[in-house]
Coordinates of C-alpha atoms and ligand atoms in Angstrom, one line a residue:
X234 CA 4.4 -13.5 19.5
X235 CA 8.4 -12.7 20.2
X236 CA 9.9 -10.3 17.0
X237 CA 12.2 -13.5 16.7
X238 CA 9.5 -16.0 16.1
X239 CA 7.5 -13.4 14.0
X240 CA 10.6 -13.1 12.0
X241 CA 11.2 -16.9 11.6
X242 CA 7.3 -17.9 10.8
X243 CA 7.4 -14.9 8.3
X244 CA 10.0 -14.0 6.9
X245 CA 12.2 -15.9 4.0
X246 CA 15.4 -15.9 6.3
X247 CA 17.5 -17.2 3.4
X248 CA 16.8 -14.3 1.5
X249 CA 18.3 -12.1 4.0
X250 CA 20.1 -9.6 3.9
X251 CA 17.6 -7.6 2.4
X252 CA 18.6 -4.9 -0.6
X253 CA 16.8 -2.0 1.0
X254 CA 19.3 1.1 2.4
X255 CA 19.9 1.9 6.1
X256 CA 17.0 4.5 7.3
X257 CA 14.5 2.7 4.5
X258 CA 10.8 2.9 5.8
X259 CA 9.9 -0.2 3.7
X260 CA 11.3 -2.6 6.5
X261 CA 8.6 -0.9 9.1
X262 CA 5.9 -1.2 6.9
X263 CA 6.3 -4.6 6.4
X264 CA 6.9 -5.7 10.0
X265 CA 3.6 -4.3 10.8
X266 CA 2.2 -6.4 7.8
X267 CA 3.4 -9.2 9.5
X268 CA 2.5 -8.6 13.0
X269 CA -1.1 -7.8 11.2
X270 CA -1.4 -10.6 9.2
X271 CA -0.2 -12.7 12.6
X272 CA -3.2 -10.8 14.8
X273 CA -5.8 -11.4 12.2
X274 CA -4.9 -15.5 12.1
X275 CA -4.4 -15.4 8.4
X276 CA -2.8 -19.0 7.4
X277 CA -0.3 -18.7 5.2
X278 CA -1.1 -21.5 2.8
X279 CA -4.2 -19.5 1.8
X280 CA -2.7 -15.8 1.7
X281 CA -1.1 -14.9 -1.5
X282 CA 1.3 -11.7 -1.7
X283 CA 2.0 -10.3 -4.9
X284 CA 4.4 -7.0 -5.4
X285 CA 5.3 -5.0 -7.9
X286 CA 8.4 -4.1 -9.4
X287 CA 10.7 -1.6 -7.2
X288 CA 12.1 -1.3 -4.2
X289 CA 9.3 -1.8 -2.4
X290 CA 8.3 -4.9 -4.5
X291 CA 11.1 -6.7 -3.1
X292 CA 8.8 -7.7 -0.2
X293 CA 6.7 -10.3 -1.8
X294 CA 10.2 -12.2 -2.2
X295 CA 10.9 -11.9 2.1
X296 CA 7.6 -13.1 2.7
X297 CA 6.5 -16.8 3.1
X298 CA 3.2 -17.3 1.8
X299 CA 2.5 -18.0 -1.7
X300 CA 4.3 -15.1 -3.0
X301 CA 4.7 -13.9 -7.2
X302 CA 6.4 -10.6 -8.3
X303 CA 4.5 -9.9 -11.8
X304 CA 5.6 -7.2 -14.2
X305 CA 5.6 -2.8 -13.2
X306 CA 2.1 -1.7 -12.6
X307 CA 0.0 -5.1 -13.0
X308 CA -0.3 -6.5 -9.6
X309 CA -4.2 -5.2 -9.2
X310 CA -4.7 -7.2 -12.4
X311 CA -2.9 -10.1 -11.4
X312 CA -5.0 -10.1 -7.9
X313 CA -8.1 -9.9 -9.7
X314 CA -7.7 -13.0 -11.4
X315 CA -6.0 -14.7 -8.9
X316 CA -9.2 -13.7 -6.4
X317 CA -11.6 -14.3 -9.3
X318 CA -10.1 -17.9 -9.7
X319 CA -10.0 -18.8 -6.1
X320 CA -12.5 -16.6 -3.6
X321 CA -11.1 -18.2 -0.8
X322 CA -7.7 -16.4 -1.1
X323 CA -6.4 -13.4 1.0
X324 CA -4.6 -11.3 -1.2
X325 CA -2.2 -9.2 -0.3
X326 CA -1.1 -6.7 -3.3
X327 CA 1.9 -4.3 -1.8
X328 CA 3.2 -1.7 -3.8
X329 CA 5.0 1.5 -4.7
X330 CA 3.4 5.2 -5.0
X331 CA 4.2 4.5 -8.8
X332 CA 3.5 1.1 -9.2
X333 CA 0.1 2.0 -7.7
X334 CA -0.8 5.4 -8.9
X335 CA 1.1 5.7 -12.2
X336 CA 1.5 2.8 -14.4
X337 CA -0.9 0.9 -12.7
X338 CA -3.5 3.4 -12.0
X339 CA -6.3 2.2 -14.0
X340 CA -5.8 -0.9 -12.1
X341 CA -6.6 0.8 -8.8
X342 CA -9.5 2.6 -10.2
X343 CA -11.6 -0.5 -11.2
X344 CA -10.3 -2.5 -8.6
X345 CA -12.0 0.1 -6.2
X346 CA -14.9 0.5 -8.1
X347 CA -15.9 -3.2 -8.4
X348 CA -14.8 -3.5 -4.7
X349 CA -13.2 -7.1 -5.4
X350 CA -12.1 -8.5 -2.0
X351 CA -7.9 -8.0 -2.1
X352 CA -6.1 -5.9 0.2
X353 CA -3.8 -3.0 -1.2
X354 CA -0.9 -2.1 0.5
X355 CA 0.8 1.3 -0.9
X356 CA 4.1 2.3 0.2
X357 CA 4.2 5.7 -1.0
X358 CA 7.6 7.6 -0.7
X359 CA 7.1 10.3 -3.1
X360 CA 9.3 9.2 -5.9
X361 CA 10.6 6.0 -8.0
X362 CA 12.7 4.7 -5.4
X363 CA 14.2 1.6 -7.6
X364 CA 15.0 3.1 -10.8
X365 CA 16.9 6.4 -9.2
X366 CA 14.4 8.7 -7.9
X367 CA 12.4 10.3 -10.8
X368 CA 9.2 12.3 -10.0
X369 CA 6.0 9.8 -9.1
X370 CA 2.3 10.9 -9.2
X371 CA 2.2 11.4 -5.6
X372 CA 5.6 13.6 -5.3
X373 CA 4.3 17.1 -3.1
X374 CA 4.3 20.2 -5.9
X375 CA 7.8 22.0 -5.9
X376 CA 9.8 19.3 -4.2
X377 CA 13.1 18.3 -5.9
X378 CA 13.5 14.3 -8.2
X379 CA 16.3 13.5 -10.5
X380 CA 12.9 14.5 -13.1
X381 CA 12.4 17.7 -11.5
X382 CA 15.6 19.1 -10.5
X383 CA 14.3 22.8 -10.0
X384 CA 11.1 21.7 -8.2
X385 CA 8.0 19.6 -9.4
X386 CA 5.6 21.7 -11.0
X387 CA 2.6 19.1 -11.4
X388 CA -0.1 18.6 -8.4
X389 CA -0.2 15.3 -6.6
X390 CA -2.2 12.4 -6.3
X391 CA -4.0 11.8 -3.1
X392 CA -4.1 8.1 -3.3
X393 CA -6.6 7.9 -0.6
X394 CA -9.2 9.9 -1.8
X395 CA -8.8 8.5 -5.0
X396 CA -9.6 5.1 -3.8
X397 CA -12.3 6.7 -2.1
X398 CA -13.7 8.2 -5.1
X399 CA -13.3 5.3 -7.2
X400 CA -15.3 3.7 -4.9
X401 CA -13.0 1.5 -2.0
X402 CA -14.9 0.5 1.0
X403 CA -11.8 0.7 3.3
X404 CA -9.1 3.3 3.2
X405 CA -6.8 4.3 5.9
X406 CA -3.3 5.9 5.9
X407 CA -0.6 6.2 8.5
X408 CA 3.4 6.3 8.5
X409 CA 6.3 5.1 9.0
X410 CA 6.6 6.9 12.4
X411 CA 3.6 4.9 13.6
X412 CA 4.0 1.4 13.4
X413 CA 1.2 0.5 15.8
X414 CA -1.0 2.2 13.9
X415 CA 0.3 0.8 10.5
X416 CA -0.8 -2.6 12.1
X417 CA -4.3 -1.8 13.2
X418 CA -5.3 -0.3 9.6
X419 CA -3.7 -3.5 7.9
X420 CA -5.3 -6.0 10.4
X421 CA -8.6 -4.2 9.8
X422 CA -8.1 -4.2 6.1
X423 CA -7.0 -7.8 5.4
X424 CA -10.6 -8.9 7.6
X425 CA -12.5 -5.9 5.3
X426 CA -14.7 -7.8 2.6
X427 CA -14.0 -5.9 0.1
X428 CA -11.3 -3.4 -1.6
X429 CA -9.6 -2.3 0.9
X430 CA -6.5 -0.1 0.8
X431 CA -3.6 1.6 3.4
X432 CA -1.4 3.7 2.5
X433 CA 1.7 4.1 4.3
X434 CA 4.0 7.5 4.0
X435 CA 7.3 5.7 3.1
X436 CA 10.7 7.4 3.7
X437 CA 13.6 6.9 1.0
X438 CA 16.0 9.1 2.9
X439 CA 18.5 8.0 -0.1
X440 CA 17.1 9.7 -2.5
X441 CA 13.9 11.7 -1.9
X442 CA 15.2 12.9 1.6
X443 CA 18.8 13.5 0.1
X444 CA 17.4 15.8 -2.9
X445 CA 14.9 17.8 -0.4
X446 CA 17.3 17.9 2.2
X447 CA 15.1 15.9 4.9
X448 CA 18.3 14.7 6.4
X449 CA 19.2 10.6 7.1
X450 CA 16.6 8.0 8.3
X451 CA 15.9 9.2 11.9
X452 CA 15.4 12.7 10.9
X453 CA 13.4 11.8 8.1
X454 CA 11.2 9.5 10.5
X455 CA 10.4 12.7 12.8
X456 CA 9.9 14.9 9.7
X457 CA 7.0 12.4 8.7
X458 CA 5.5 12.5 12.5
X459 CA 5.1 16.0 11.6
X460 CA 3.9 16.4 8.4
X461 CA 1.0 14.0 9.7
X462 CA -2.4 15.6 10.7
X463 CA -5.3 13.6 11.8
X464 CA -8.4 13.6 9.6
X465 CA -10.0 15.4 12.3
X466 CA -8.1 17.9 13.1
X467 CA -7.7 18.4 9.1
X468 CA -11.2 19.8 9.4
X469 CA -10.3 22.5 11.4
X470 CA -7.2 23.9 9.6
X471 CA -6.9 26.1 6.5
X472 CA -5.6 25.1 2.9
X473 CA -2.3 27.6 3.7
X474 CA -2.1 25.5 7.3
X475 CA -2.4 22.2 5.6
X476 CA 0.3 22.9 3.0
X477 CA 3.3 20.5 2.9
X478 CA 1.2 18.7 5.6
X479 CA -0.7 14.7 4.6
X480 CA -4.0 13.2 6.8
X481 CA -3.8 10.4 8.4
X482 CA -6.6 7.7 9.3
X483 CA -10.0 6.2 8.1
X484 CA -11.4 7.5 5.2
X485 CA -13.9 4.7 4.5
X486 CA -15.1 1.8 6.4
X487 CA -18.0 0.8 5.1
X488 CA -19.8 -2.7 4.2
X489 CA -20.8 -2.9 0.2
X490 CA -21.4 -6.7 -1.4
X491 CA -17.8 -8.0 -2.3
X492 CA -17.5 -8.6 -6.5
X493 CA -16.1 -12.3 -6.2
X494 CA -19.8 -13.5 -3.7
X495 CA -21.6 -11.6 -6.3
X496 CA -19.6 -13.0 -9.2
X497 CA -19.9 -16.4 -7.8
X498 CA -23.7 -16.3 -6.6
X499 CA -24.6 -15.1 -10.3
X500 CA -22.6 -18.0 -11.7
X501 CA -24.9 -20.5 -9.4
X502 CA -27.9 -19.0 -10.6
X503 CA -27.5 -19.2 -14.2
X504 CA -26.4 -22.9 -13.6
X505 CA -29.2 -23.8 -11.8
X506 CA -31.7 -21.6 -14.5
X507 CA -30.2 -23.7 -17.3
X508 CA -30.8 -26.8 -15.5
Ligands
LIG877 C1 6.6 -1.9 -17.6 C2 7.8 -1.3 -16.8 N1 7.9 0.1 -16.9 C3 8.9 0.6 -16.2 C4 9.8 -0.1 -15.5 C5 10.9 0.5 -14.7 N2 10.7 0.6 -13.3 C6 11.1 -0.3 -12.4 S1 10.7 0.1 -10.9 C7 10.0 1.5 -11.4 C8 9.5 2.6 -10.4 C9 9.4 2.1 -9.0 O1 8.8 3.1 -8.2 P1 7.6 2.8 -7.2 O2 6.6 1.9 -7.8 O3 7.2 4.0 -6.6 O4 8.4 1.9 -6.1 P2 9.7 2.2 -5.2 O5 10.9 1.7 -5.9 O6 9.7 3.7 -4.9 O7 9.4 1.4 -4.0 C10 10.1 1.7 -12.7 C11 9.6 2.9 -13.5 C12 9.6 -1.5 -15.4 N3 10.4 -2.3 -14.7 N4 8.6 -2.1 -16.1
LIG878 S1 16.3 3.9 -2.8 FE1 14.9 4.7 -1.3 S2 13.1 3.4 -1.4 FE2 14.8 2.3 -2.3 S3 15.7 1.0 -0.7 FE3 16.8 3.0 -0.8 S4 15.8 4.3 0.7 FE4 14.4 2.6 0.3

């Protein structure tokens, strides 16, 4: 399909112009949401989106499907019912580094670990984009937030290997500086039954890459490409070699029952006990 058609099926033109800043990754990430949801022949009057609260959580009022914005941190919990209520649904949760990993962290955890059939979308750009760049679970130790003006002394999250642990059955993560790639992870997520989460390295040249000095959007798009080392060649490389560095690609695929078939084949039997 043309960008322009993608652009008019998907998008909420009216809404436009958009309120992210010039060099923002958010705008990539969500064009390969779009092209991925258009590959995997999702219909959009059975695919719910739901975003958090940030600058990223703008996206859920661009997109045309059944969309809903519900308060900082709750949009796992949200899906959960909304997928509980109707198994049918493809639901789309995208969200910010902290909307994902901080406030809403317990969320992701049990989400994960019951494996409940929604698809997480993280846009992780190291810091609170929305509210004026203060420090996020996932920003890099010693890099500089309006929190943590003389560099942050707390480790990061790995969001991906959290998920992992918590048990996810589909985690990938790519960047901003790879579209194509952005697309195939989402496209194999949204199909994935079960939890299944891609994180996408975000860049808010604004005010991340202003405080660390990562320069404006196109240098902060070639600083991602090379920060990125593939999960393979990870193996290879020392702690000291991967420092300042992030791994890119499949950390799970794997097939697990799905919480809302369980859920709902449970229901039947005690029905058909008590009968
Ligand atoms: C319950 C609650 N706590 C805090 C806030 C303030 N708040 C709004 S957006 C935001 C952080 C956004 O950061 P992130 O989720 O990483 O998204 P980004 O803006 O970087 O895309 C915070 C703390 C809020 N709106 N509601
Ligand atoms: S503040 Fe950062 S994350 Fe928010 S729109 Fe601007 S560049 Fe993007």
């Amino acid at each position: 399909m043309s960008s322009n058609s993608i652009v008019e099926k998907y998008l909420r033109t009216d809404k436009l112009p958009h309120i992210w800043c010039p060099g923002c990754g958010n705008g990539i990430v969500i064009n390969s949401l779009i092209r991925a949801i258009d590959n995997a022949g999702l219909k959009q009057e059975k695919t719910v989106v739901i975003s958090g609260i940030g600058c990223s959580g703008r996206a859920s009022g661009y997109l045309k499907f059944c969309a809903f914005q519900p308060v900082h941190g709750r949009v796992l919990a949200y899906a959960t019912g909304i997928k509980l209520f109707k198994p049918e649904l493809h639901v789309i949760c995208i969200m910010g580094d902290g909307d994902c990993a901080s406030i809403g962290g317990n969320h992701l955890i049990h989400a994960a670990r019951r494996n409940i059939g929604v698809t997480a979308v993280v846009l992780n750009n190291s810091n609170y984009g929305m509210t004026g760049g203060q420090y996020s679970p996932t920003t890099p130790e010693g890099a500089r937030t309006r929190t943590s003006p003389y560099g942050h002394i707390e480790p990061p999250f790995d969001i991906c290997e959290l998920a992992k642990t918590s048990g996810a059955t589909y985690v990938a993560r790519s960047h901003t500086y790879k579209p194509r790639i952005l697309t195939k992870y989402f496209q194999k997520a949204l199909t994935h039954d079960g939890f299944a989460l891609v994180e996408a390295m975000c860049d808010c040249p604004t005010l991340y890459g202003r405080l660390n000095k990562k320069g404006a959007g196109k240098e902060m798009l070639m600083k991602q490409k090379d920060r990125a080392i593939s999960l393979e060649k990870a193996k290879n490389m020392s702690s000291e070699e991967l420092e300042d560095k992030f791994m890119v690609g499949e950390f799970v695929n794997k097939i697990k029952p799905e919480y809302t078939n369980q859920y709902t084949k449970m229901i039947e039997k005690v029905k058909l006990e008590a009968d």
